[in-house]
Coordinates of C-alpha atoms and ligand atoms in Angstrom, one line a residue:
M259 CA -43.6 35.6 -3.3
V260 CA -47.4 36.4 -2.4
L261 CA -48.2 38.0 0.9
A262 CA -49.8 35.3 2.5
D263 CA -46.7 33.1 1.6
L264 CA -44.4 35.7 3.3
G265 CA -46.2 35.8 6.5
K266 CA -45.9 32.1 6.7
R267 CA -42.1 32.0 5.9
I268 CA -41.2 34.6 8.4
N269 CA -43.2 32.8 10.9
N270 CA -41.4 29.5 10.1
A271 CA -38.0 31.2 10.4
V272 CA -38.8 32.7 13.7
S273 CA -40.3 29.4 15.0
E274 CA -37.4 27.4 13.7
V275 CA -34.8 29.8 15.7
T276 CA -36.9 30.0 18.8
K277 CA -37.2 26.1 18.8
A278 CA -33.5 25.6 19.0
S279 CA -32.0 24.7 22.5
V280 CA -29.4 27.6 22.1
V281 CA -29.8 30.5 20.2
D282 CA -26.4 31.2 18.9
Q283 CA -24.9 34.0 16.6
S284 CA -25.3 31.9 13.6
A285 CA -28.8 30.9 14.5
V286 CA -29.5 34.7 14.5
D287 CA -27.8 35.2 11.3
G288 CA -29.7 32.4 9.6
L289 CA -33.0 33.9 10.8
L290 CA -31.9 37.4 9.5
K291 CA -31.1 36.0 6.0
E292 CA -34.1 34.0 5.7
I293 CA -36.3 37.0 6.6
S294 CA -34.3 39.4 4.3
N295 CA -34.9 36.8 1.2
A296 CA -38.6 36.4 1.9
L297 CA -39.2 40.2 2.0
I298 CA -36.9 40.6 -1.2
E299 CA -38.9 38.0 -2.9
A300 CA -42.0 39.8 -2.1
D301 CA -40.9 42.7 -4.1
V302 CA -40.0 45.0 -0.9
N303 CA -37.2 47.3 -1.9
V304 CA -33.7 46.1 -1.3
K305 CA -32.4 49.0 0.7
L306 CA -35.4 49.0 2.7
V307 CA -34.6 45.2 3.5
L308 CA -31.0 45.9 4.4
N309 CA -32.2 48.6 6.7
L310 CA -34.7 46.6 8.6
R311 CA -32.0 43.7 8.8
K312 CA -29.6 46.1 10.3
K313 CA -32.2 47.4 12.7
L314 CA -33.4 43.8 13.9
K315 CA -29.6 42.7 14.2
A316 CA -29.0 45.5 16.4
T317 CA -32.0 45.1 18.3
I318 CA -31.7 41.5 19.2
E319 CA -27.9 42.2 20.2
A320 CA -28.2 45.1 22.2
E321 CA -30.7 43.5 24.6
E322 CA -29.2 40.4 24.8
K323 CA -28.5 40.0 28.5
P324 CA -28.3 37.0 30.6
G325 CA -31.9 36.3 32.0
I326 CA -33.6 37.9 29.2
N327 CA -35.8 35.6 27.2
K328 CA -34.4 35.6 23.7
K329 CA -37.2 33.7 22.0
K330 CA -39.7 36.4 23.2
L331 CA -37.1 39.4 22.3
I332 CA -36.8 37.9 18.7
Q333 CA -40.5 37.7 18.2
K334 CA -41.2 41.1 19.4
A335 CA -38.2 42.5 17.4
V336 CA -39.6 41.0 14.2
F337 CA -43.0 42.0 14.8
D338 CA -41.9 45.6 15.5
E339 CA -39.7 46.0 12.4
L340 CA -42.3 44.7 10.2
C341 CA -44.8 47.3 11.6
D342 CA -42.0 49.9 11.2
L343 CA -41.8 48.8 7.5
V344 CA -45.7 49.6 6.8
D345 CA -46.0 52.6 9.3
C346 CA -45.2 55.9 8.2
K347 CA -45.2 57.9 11.2
E348 CA -44.2 61.6 9.7
T349 CA -47.8 62.2 8.2
E350 CA -50.9 62.1 10.0
L351 CA -53.8 61.1 8.0
Y352 CA -56.8 63.8 7.4
K353 CA -59.8 63.1 9.2
P354 CA -63.1 64.3 7.5
K355 CA -65.2 66.6 9.8
K356 CA -69.0 66.7 9.7
K357 CA -70.8 69.9 9.1
K358 CA -67.9 70.8 6.7
T359 CA -66.9 70.5 3.1
N360 CA -64.3 67.7 2.8
V361 CA -63.0 67.4 -0.6
I362 CA -61.2 63.9 -1.3
M363 CA -59.4 63.9 -4.4
F364 CA -58.1 60.3 -6.0
V365 CA -55.3 59.7 -8.2
G366 CA -54.0 56.5 -9.4
L367 CA -53.4 54.7 -12.9
Q368 CA -56.0 53.0 -15.0
G369 CA -56.9 49.8 -13.7
A370 CA -55.6 50.1 -10.1
G371 CA -59.3 50.1 -8.8
K372 CA -59.9 54.1 -8.7
T373 CA -63.5 54.1 -9.3
T374 CA -64.3 50.9 -7.4
T375 CA -62.2 52.4 -4.5
C376 CA -64.1 55.7 -4.6
T377 CA -67.4 54.2 -4.2
K378 CA -66.1 52.1 -1.4
L379 CA -64.9 55.2 0.3
A380 CA -68.4 56.7 -0.5
V381 CA -70.0 54.0 1.2
Y382 CA -67.8 53.8 4.1
Y383 CA -68.4 57.5 5.0
Q384 CA -72.1 57.2 4.3
R385 CA -72.4 54.6 7.0
R386 CA -70.6 56.6 9.3
G387 CA -73.3 59.5 8.8
F388 CA -71.8 62.0 6.3
K389 CA -73.6 63.4 3.3
V390 CA -71.4 61.9 0.5
G391 CA -71.4 62.8 -3.2
M392 CA -69.2 61.4 -6.0
V393 CA -67.7 63.4 -8.9
C394 CA -66.4 61.8 -12.3
A395 CA -63.5 63.8 -13.6
D396 CA -62.4 61.2 -16.0
T397 CA -63.3 62.7 -19.4
F398 CA -60.8 60.7 -21.2
R399 CA -62.1 57.2 -21.1
A400 CA -65.3 56.6 -22.8
G401 CA -67.3 54.8 -20.1
A402 CA -65.6 56.0 -17.2
F403 CA -68.6 58.5 -16.1
D404 CA -71.2 55.4 -16.9
Q405 CA -69.3 53.1 -14.5
L406 CA -69.1 55.5 -11.7
K407 CA -72.7 56.1 -12.4
Q408 CA -73.3 52.3 -12.1
N409 CA -71.3 52.1 -9.1
A410 CA -73.0 55.2 -7.3
T411 CA -76.4 54.1 -8.1
K412 CA -75.8 50.7 -7.1
A413 CA -74.6 52.2 -3.6
K414 CA -77.1 55.0 -3.4
I415 CA -74.7 57.7 -3.6
P416 CA -75.6 61.0 -5.5
Y417 CA -73.1 61.5 -8.3
Y418 CA -72.0 64.3 -10.6
G419 CA -70.6 63.9 -14.3
S420 CA -71.1 64.9 -17.9
Y421 CA -71.1 63.5 -21.2
T422 CA -70.5 66.5 -23.1
E423 CA -68.0 68.6 -21.1
A424 CA -64.5 67.4 -22.1
D425 CA -62.4 69.4 -19.9
P426 CA -61.8 67.2 -16.7
V427 CA -61.1 70.5 -14.8
K428 CA -64.3 72.0 -15.4
V429 CA -66.2 69.0 -14.8
A430 CA -64.3 68.4 -11.2
A431 CA -64.9 72.3 -10.6
D432 CA -68.7 72.2 -11.5
G433 CA -69.3 68.9 -9.3
V434 CA -67.6 70.2 -6.3
D435 CA -69.5 73.5 -6.6
K436 CA -72.7 72.0 -6.8
F437 CA -72.2 69.3 -3.8
K438 CA -70.8 72.0 -1.9
K439 CA -73.9 74.4 -2.5
E440 CA -76.2 71.6 -1.6
K441 CA -74.1 71.1 1.9
F442 CA -72.5 67.8 1.1
E443 CA -69.8 66.9 3.7
I444 CA -67.8 64.3 1.8
I445 CA -67.3 65.0 -2.0
I446 CA -65.2 62.2 -3.7
V447 CA -63.3 63.4 -7.1
D448 CA -62.3 60.4 -9.2
T449 CA -60.0 61.4 -12.0
S450 CA -58.3 60.1 -14.9
G451 CA -55.7 57.1 -15.1
R452 CA -54.8 57.0 -18.5
H453 CA -51.5 54.8 -19.1
R454 CA -50.0 56.7 -22.2
Q455 CA -49.4 60.3 -22.0
E456 CA -48.2 60.3 -18.4
T457 CA -46.8 63.9 -18.4
E458 CA -50.2 64.9 -19.5
L459 CA -52.0 63.0 -16.9
F460 CA -49.8 64.6 -14.2
A461 CA -50.3 68.0 -15.8
E462 CA -54.0 67.2 -15.3
M463 CA -53.8 66.1 -11.7
I464 CA -52.1 69.4 -10.8
Q465 CA -54.9 71.5 -12.5
I466 CA -57.6 69.6 -11.1
G467 CA -55.9 69.9 -7.6
E468 CA -55.8 73.6 -8.0
A469 CA -59.5 73.8 -9.1
V470 CA -61.1 71.8 -6.3
Q471 CA -58.3 72.6 -3.7
P472 CA -58.8 69.1 -1.9
N473 CA -58.5 68.5 1.8
Q474 CA -57.3 65.1 1.3
T475 CA -55.7 63.6 -2.2
I476 CA -55.6 59.6 -2.0
M477 CA -53.3 57.7 -4.5
V478 CA -54.8 54.1 -5.5
L479 CA -52.3 51.5 -5.8
D480 CA -52.6 48.0 -7.1
A481 CA -50.8 46.0 -4.5
S482 CA -50.0 43.3 -7.5
I483 CA -47.8 45.8 -9.5
G484 CA -44.6 44.9 -7.9
Q485 CA -41.4 47.1 -8.1
S486 CA -42.9 49.8 -10.3
A487 CA -45.1 50.6 -7.5
E488 CA -42.4 52.7 -6.2
S489 CA -41.5 54.9 -9.2
Q490 CA -45.4 55.3 -9.9
S491 CA -46.2 56.6 -6.7
R492 CA -43.1 59.0 -6.6
A493 CA -44.3 60.3 -9.9
F494 CA -47.9 60.9 -8.4
K495 CA -46.4 62.6 -5.2
D496 CA -44.6 65.0 -7.3
S497 CA -47.9 66.0 -9.1
S498 CA -50.7 65.7 -6.7
N499 CA -49.0 65.6 -3.4
F500 CA -51.1 62.8 -2.0
G501 CA -51.4 62.2 1.9
A502 CA -52.8 59.0 1.9
I503 CA -52.5 55.7 -0.1
I504 CA -55.2 52.9 -0.6
L505 CA -53.5 49.5 -1.7
T506 CA -56.0 47.6 -3.7
K507 CA -56.1 44.0 -4.4
M508 CA -54.7 42.6 -1.3
D509 CA -57.0 39.7 -1.2
G510 CA -55.7 38.2 -4.5
H511 CA -52.2 37.0 -5.3
A512 CA -50.6 40.2 -4.7
K513 CA -46.8 40.2 -3.6
G514 CA -47.6 43.6 -1.9
G515 CA -43.7 44.4 -1.0
G516 CA -43.4 46.8 -3.9
A517 CA -46.5 48.6 -2.6
I518 CA -45.5 48.6 0.8
S519 CA -42.1 50.0 -0.2
A520 CA -44.1 53.1 -1.9
V521 CA -44.8 53.9 1.9
A522 CA -41.5 54.6 2.7
A523 CA -40.6 56.1 -1.0
T524 CA -43.1 58.9 -0.6
Q525 CA -43.5 59.2 3.2
T526 CA -47.2 58.7 3.2
P527 CA -49.5 56.4 5.2
I528 CA -51.4 53.8 4.0
A529 CA -55.1 54.7 5.0
F530 CA -57.1 51.6 3.7
I531 CA -56.5 48.3 2.1
G532 CA -59.2 46.9 -0.7
T533 CA -59.8 43.3 -0.3
G534 CA -62.3 42.2 -2.8
E535 CA -64.6 43.7 -5.6
H536 CA -67.5 44.1 -3.6
I537 CA -68.4 47.5 -2.2
N538 CA -67.9 46.6 1.5
D539 CA -64.3 45.1 0.8
L540 CA -62.7 47.9 2.1
E541 CA -60.6 47.7 5.7
S542 CA -59.0 50.6 7.5
F543 CA -55.3 49.9 8.0
T544 CA -53.4 50.0 11.1
P545 CA -49.6 48.7 10.9
R546 CA -50.1 46.5 14.0
Q547 CA -53.1 44.7 12.7
F548 CA -51.8 44.3 9.6
V549 CA -48.6 42.7 10.8
S550 CA -50.6 40.6 13.4
K551 CA -52.6 39.2 10.4
L552 CA -49.8 38.8 7.9
L553 CA -47.7 36.5 10.7
G554 CA -51.3 34.7 11.3
Ligands
GDP655 P1 -59.9 52.1 -12.2 O1 -59.6 52.2 -13.8 O2 -58.3 52.7 -11.6 O3 -61.2 53.2 -12.2 O4 -60.3 50.7 -11.8 P2 -61.5 50.1 -11.6 O5 -62.3 50.8 -10.3 O6 -62.1 49.9 -12.8 O7 -61.1 48.7 -11.1 C1 -60.5 47.8 -12.0 C2 -60.6 46.2 -11.7 O8 -60.1 46.1 -10.4 C3 -62.2 45.8 -11.6 O9 -62.6 44.8 -12.0 C4 -62.2 46.2 -10.0 O10 -63.4 45.2 -9.7 C5 -61.1 45.2 -9.7 N1 -60.7 45.9 -8.0 C6 -60.8 46.9 -7.7 N2 -60.4 46.9 -6.2 C7 -60.1 45.4 -5.9 C8 -59.7 44.8 -4.7 O11 -59.5 45.3 -3.7 N3 -60.0 43.5 -5.0 C9 -60.1 42.5 -6.2 N4 -60.0 41.5 -6.4 N5 -60.5 43.6 -7.1 C10 -60.6 44.7 -7.3

C-alpha cells in the first residue's frame, strides 16, 4: 500500500470508530487491528507495528474516564503514535554554522538519488546564504562526475572532481582541502553507491570519512525499496555512522514504511524528504507536519 492510501485508510478507521454511537472495546480492537494491518501493508516493520498497537491501546484505556471525549482521545492518540514512529528523539540534527567549514558527506546505494539530493541540499543552503561547494568522490561509476558537474552547473554551485584520479579518498580529501582554503562554508561530498561489492563500498565509506572528517553524514534512502531499507541502513550505519537520513522519491508510489522503519532501526532522524526530480523538490522533515499531511 502506498503512503497516500495508508493515510486514507487510517483516517477511515478513526472516522469509523468515532462515528459510532458507543465506542466499546470491540470498536477499539477493530481500530487497532485496521491501523496495524495498514501499517504492515505499507512495509512498516512488524515489531514496530506491534509496539505501536500496544502503546495506542494502553493510552486509550488509561485515559478512559467518564466525561472524557473518547473520540478526541482516539484521534489524538493515533496522531501521537504515528509521530512517535517517525520521530527519533535520541539524536539531534546537525545545524551548519555560518563562517565555519561544515563538511557534509553523503552515503547511499546507487540509484537512491544521492547525486540529485546533494545538489538539492546545496541549493537549499545556498539560498540561505551559505557559500556551498560540491565534491564528486565517486570514481567507480563512469559518468558520475559528469552527472554531478551537470547538476552543479545548472544550479550554479561550484564543484570539484577528477577524470584521472582513481582513488576516491584522494579526490574527496583534495576537494575538501581546496574548498576549505577558499573559505567555503558548506562542502558536500558525494560518494559511490555501487551495488555489487558491498564490503568494498563500506570500507571506502570508512576511509573517506576518515579523510574528510565530516561534521555531518547523511544517508540517502529510496523510500520505495520496502523492507530491505532496514538492513541497508544498518549496514551503512555501521560503516559511516550517519547522523541523518534523507528519504527520496516520497512523491512517487512509495510504500515508505520500510524507509520509515529505518529511522527506528538506526536511531537516526530524517532531515529532509525528496518529493520530485526537480532541484527544489526537497522539504525539511518534521514528524508532526509529516503525519498531518499523511492523514490529510
Ligand atoms: P544516485 O545513483 O544515488 O546518485 O541517484 P541519482 O541522483 O542519479 O538519482 C536516481 C534517479 O532518481 C534519477 O532519475 C533522479 O531524478 C531520481 N530521483 C532522485 N530523487 C528523487 C525524488 O525525490 N523523487 C523522484 N520522483 N525522483 C527522484
